[in-house]
Amino acid sequence: GAVVSQHPSWVICKSGTSVKIECRSLDFQATTMFWYRQFPKQSLMLMATSNEGSKATYEQGVEKDKFLINHASLTLSTLTVTSAHPEDSSFYICSARDQTSGFDTGELFFGEGSRLTVL
Amino acid sequence: GQNIDQPTEMTATEGAIVQINCTYQTSGFNGLFWYQQHAGEAPTFLSYNVLDGLEEKGRFSSFLSRSKGYSYLLLKELQMKDSASYLCAVMDSNYQLIWGAGTKLIIKP
């Protein structure tokens, strides 16, 4: 199956700093990638849809100036948490659909996730 | 509104069979997914149903009834490693995934 790589897996930062998380599709092209956040014992919450070459689409309640998304190529999307605060501590997961062949099965391939702890 | 319902937690015994139900109400339907998620890890794909009926894949099977807005995931010959959360997700008419809150499955020896 298709592989999505996410980096870093773990990050600890001080309050007020910015953190960048990368999401790469290793063996397929992904015009669209999705960024999720998951708090302990809760389900995935879609934060935004990242579109290659255009602006991301943010879900209601997600601050676009705080969670900066860049999708500069067909295989890379980045999420930057700016001026992070303790309440931003969470598990961030990216996913993508294999759209290389033009036939999209709808199956989501997930990255390994990035656990952010803001002190 | 759009809604996915599944039990919060279930307990089963190693070697037994367990059925995890999922009911949904969404604007349109383009398929239902089941994902497995171990604690601290990202979800992994288990199954995809878009037509009514049962799809079998090894120890896991998934069933769909579109008229009833209902699906279940059946796990047979349970193993301790099956202890995880199982997420039901429906793709709506806009091809957006609507996620259930997940069912935490606890396997006891």
Short mmCIF file of C-alpha atoms in Angstrom, two decimals:
data_model
loop_
_atom_site.label_atom_id
_atom_site.label_comp_id
_atom_site.label_asym_id
_atom_site.label_seq_id
_atom_site.Cartn_x
_atom_site.Cartn_y
_atom_site.Cartn_z
CA GLY A 1 0.00 0.00 0.00
CA ALA A 2 0.88 3.64 -0.25
CA VAL A 3 3.16 5.11 2.40
CA VAL A 4 2.89 8.44 4.13
CA SER A 5 5.80 9.58 6.27
CA GLN A 6 5.40 12.17 9.00
CA HIS A 7 8.19 13.92 10.86
CA PRO A 8 8.96 14.49 13.68
CA SER A 9 7.25 11.75 15.68
CA TRP A 10 7.76 13.54 18.97
CA VAL A 11 8.45 17.18 19.68
CA ILE A 12 8.68 19.13 22.90
CA CYS A 13 8.88 22.88 22.73
CA LYS A 14 8.62 25.94 24.92
CA SER A 15 5.51 28.05 24.99
CA GLY A 16 5.66 30.81 22.38
CA THR A 17 7.85 28.97 19.91
CA SER A 18 6.83 27.57 16.53
CA VAL A 19 6.93 23.96 15.44
CA LYS A 20 6.88 22.56 11.91
CA ILE A 21 5.56 19.12 11.08
CA GLU A 22 6.20 17.54 7.69
CA CYS A 23 4.02 15.06 5.86
CA ARG A 24 5.35 13.26 2.79
CA SER A 25 3.76 10.79 0.42
CA LEU A 26 6.66 8.49 -0.41
CA ASP A 27 5.47 6.50 -3.38
CA PHE A 28 2.49 8.35 -4.74
CA GLN A 29 1.24 11.81 -5.60
CA ALA A 30 -1.18 13.54 -3.30
CA THR A 31 -2.92 16.63 -4.61
CA THR A 32 -4.79 16.77 -1.35
CA MET A 33 -3.59 16.03 2.16
CA PHE A 34 -5.51 16.23 5.41
CA TRP A 35 -4.36 17.38 8.81
CA TYR A 36 -6.03 15.97 11.91
CA ARG A 37 -5.67 16.62 15.60
CA GLN A 38 -6.52 14.05 18.22
CA PHE A 39 -6.76 14.69 21.93
CA PRO A 40 -6.48 11.77 24.37
CA LYS A 41 -9.40 9.36 24.24
CA GLN A 42 -11.09 11.36 21.50
CA SER A 43 -11.61 10.77 17.83
CA LEU A 44 -9.81 12.41 14.97
CA MET A 45 -10.76 16.00 14.32
CA LEU A 46 -10.12 17.36 10.85
CA MET A 47 -8.27 20.64 11.09
CA ALA A 48 -7.71 21.48 7.46
CA THR A 49 -7.45 20.19 3.94
CA SER A 50 -4.17 20.98 2.26
CA ASN A 51 -4.29 21.55 -1.49
CA GLU A 52 -1.17 21.47 -3.65
CA GLY A 53 -0.45 24.85 -5.13
CA SER A 54 -3.31 26.66 -3.44
CA LYS A 55 -4.51 27.77 -0.03
CA ALA A 56 -5.58 25.26 2.55
CA THR A 57 -9.20 24.92 3.55
CA TYR A 58 -9.65 25.20 7.30
CA GLU A 59 -12.44 23.68 9.36
CA GLN A 60 -14.61 25.91 11.47
CA GLY A 61 -12.92 26.98 14.66
CA VAL A 62 -9.37 26.32 13.43
CA GLU A 63 -7.23 29.47 13.30
CA LYS A 64 -5.48 29.65 9.95
CA ASP A 65 -2.94 32.18 11.23
CA LYS A 66 -1.96 29.85 14.04
CA PHE A 67 -1.83 26.63 12.05
CA LEU A 68 0.00 27.48 8.86
CA ILE A 69 -0.24 24.91 6.11
CA ASN A 70 1.96 24.79 3.02
CA HIS A 71 1.55 22.23 0.24
CA ALA A 72 4.30 23.19 -2.15
CA SER A 73 4.61 19.92 -4.05
CA LEU A 74 2.61 16.81 -4.86
CA THR A 75 4.42 14.87 -2.15
CA LEU A 76 4.92 17.32 0.71
CA SER A 77 2.64 19.24 3.03
CA THR A 78 3.78 21.04 6.17
CA LEU A 79 1.88 22.19 9.25
CA THR A 80 3.44 24.93 11.36
CA VAL A 81 2.03 25.55 14.81
CA THR A 82 2.93 29.16 15.47
CA SER A 83 3.37 30.61 18.95
CA ALA A 84 2.50 27.28 20.49
CA HIS A 85 0.85 27.13 23.89
CA PRO A 86 0.23 24.20 26.26
CA GLU A 87 -3.33 23.83 25.00
CA ASP A 88 -1.91 23.04 21.57
CA SER A 89 -0.34 19.88 22.97
CA SER A 90 -1.91 17.07 21.02
CA PHE A 91 -1.38 14.26 18.53
CA TYR A 92 -1.26 15.66 15.00
CA ILE A 93 -1.80 13.26 12.13
CA CYS A 94 -1.64 13.82 8.41
CA SER A 95 -3.21 11.69 5.73
CA ALA A 96 -3.44 11.56 1.98
CA ARG A 97 -5.28 9.76 -0.78
CA ASP A 98 -3.41 8.17 -3.64
CA GLN A 99 -4.42 10.21 -6.66
CA THR A 100 -1.49 9.29 -8.91
CA SER A 101 -3.40 7.19 -11.40
CA GLY A 102 -6.38 9.50 -11.43
CA PHE A 103 -8.49 6.79 -9.81
CA ASP A 104 -9.13 7.69 -6.20
CA THR A 105 -10.45 4.81 -4.07
CA GLY A 106 -11.08 7.17 -1.22
CA GLU A 107 -8.85 5.20 1.14
CA LEU A 108 -6.85 7.42 3.42
CA PHE A 109 -3.21 6.62 4.12
CA PHE A 110 -2.04 8.02 7.42
CA GLY A 111 1.31 9.28 8.57
CA GLU A 112 2.72 7.97 11.83
CA GLY A 113 1.53 11.02 13.72
CA SER A 114 3.41 13.71 15.63
CA ARG A 115 2.97 14.09 19.35
CA LEU A 116 3.45 17.72 20.34
CA THR A 117 4.04 18.73 23.95
CA VAL A 118 4.22 22.42 24.70
CA LEU A 119 5.76 23.28 28.06
CA GLY B 1 -26.41 17.40 10.89
CA GLN B 2 -24.04 14.57 10.19
CA ASN B 3 -23.59 11.92 12.84
CA ILE B 4 -21.71 8.68 13.36
CA ASP B 5 -22.56 6.54 16.38
CA GLN B 6 -20.58 3.65 17.75
CA PRO B 7 -20.18 2.26 21.27
CA THR B 8 -17.52 3.89 23.40
CA GLU B 9 -16.02 0.72 24.78
CA MET B 10 -16.38 -3.04 24.48
CA THR B 11 -14.76 -5.96 26.26
CA ALA B 12 -14.24 -9.44 24.85
CA THR B 13 -12.29 -12.58 25.61
CA GLU B 14 -9.27 -13.86 23.71
CA GLY B 15 -10.34 -16.39 21.09
CA ALA B 16 -13.93 -15.15 21.01
CA ILE B 17 -15.87 -13.13 18.43
CA VAL B 18 -16.93 -9.50 18.79
CA GLN B 19 -19.14 -7.27 16.67
CA ILE B 20 -18.70 -3.50 16.71
CA ASN B 21 -21.69 -1.60 15.37
CA CYS B 22 -21.77 1.75 13.64
CA THR B 23 -24.82 3.76 12.62
CA TYR B 24 -24.63 6.88 10.54
CA GLN B 25 -26.61 9.82 9.26
CA THR B 26 -24.77 11.79 6.62
CA SER B 27 -25.49 14.04 3.68
CA GLY B 28 -24.82 11.57 0.93
CA PHE B 29 -22.84 8.39 1.02
CA ASN B 30 -19.69 7.40 -0.85
CA GLY B 31 -18.53 4.53 1.28
CA LEU B 32 -17.84 3.49 4.85
CA PHE B 33 -14.41 2.81 6.28
CA TRP B 34 -13.17 0.96 9.34
CA TYR B 35 -9.79 1.85 10.79
CA GLN B 36 -7.85 0.34 13.67
CA GLN B 37 -5.89 2.62 15.96
CA HIS B 38 -3.55 1.42 18.68
CA ALA B 39 -2.87 3.84 21.51
CA GLY B 40 -0.38 6.51 20.51
CA GLU B 41 -0.33 5.44 16.87
CA ALA B 42 -1.99 6.62 13.67
CA PRO B 43 -5.00 4.72 12.31
CA THR B 44 -4.50 1.84 9.89
CA PHE B 45 -6.99 0.86 7.22
CA LEU B 46 -9.11 -2.24 7.80
CA SER B 47 -11.97 -2.19 5.32
CA TYR B 48 -14.08 -0.23 2.87
CA ASN B 49 -17.75 -0.93 2.03
CA VAL B 50 -19.73 0.94 -0.58
CA LEU B 51 -22.25 -1.75 -1.54
CA ASP B 52 -24.58 -3.64 0.77
CA GLY B 53 -23.33 -6.91 2.13
CA LEU B 54 -20.47 -8.56 3.89
CA GLU B 55 -16.81 -8.13 3.01
CA GLU B 56 -14.52 -10.72 4.54
CA LYS B 57 -10.80 -10.26 5.02
CA GLY B 58 -9.15 -12.89 7.15
CA ARG B 59 -10.29 -12.65 10.77
CA PHE B 60 -12.03 -9.35 10.09
CA SER B 61 -15.32 -8.84 8.24
CA SER B 62 -17.32 -5.71 7.63
CA PHE B 63 -21.00 -5.45 6.81
CA LEU B 64 -23.01 -2.60 5.34
CA SER B 65 -26.69 -1.83 4.99
CA ARG B 66 -27.15 1.51 3.27
CA SER B 67 -30.93 1.52 3.71
CA LYS B 68 -30.51 1.20 7.48
CA GLY B 69 -27.47 3.47 7.74
CA TYR B 70 -25.73 0.66 9.55
CA SER B 71 -22.45 -1.18 9.49
CA TYR B 72 -20.61 -3.57 11.72
CA LEU B 73 -17.07 -4.82 12.04
CA LEU B 74 -16.77 -8.46 13.05
CA LEU B 75 -13.57 -9.71 14.60
CA LYS B 76 -13.08 -13.46 14.98
CA GLU B 77 -10.56 -15.51 16.92
CA LEU B 78 -9.65 -12.48 18.97
CA GLN B 79 -6.02 -11.98 19.87
CA MET B 80 -4.55 -9.75 22.55
CA LYS B 81 -3.03 -7.57 19.82
CA ASP B 82 -6.56 -6.72 18.66
CA SER B 83 -6.92 -4.50 21.71
CA ALA B 84 -7.25 -1.08 20.09
CA SER B 85 -9.76 1.55 19.12
CA TYR B 86 -11.84 0.90 16.03
CA LEU B 87 -12.95 3.94 14.08
CA CYS B 88 -15.93 4.03 11.76
CA ALA B 89 -15.86 6.75 9.10
CA VAL B 90 -18.31 7.63 6.33
CA MET B 91 -17.46 9.52 3.16
CA ASP B 92 -20.23 11.99 2.41
CA SER B 93 -21.41 13.44 -0.89
CA ASN B 94 -18.55 15.95 -0.86
CA TYR B 95 -16.05 13.12 -0.43
CA GLN B 96 -15.27 14.31 3.07
CA LEU B 97 -14.74 11.73 5.79
CA ILE B 98 -17.02 11.98 8.81
CA TRP B 99 -15.46 10.17 11.77
CA GLY B 100 -17.07 8.34 14.64
CA ALA B 101 -15.56 8.75 18.10
CA GLY B 102 -14.18 5.23 18.00
CA THR B 103 -14.82 2.08 20.00
CA LYS B 104 -12.16 1.02 22.45
CA LEU B 105 -11.93 -2.76 22.40
CA ILE B 106 -10.43 -4.44 25.45
CA ILE B 107 -9.38 -8.07 25.09
CA LYS B 108 -9.09 -10.17 28.23
CA PRO B 109 -7.19 -13.46 28.48
#
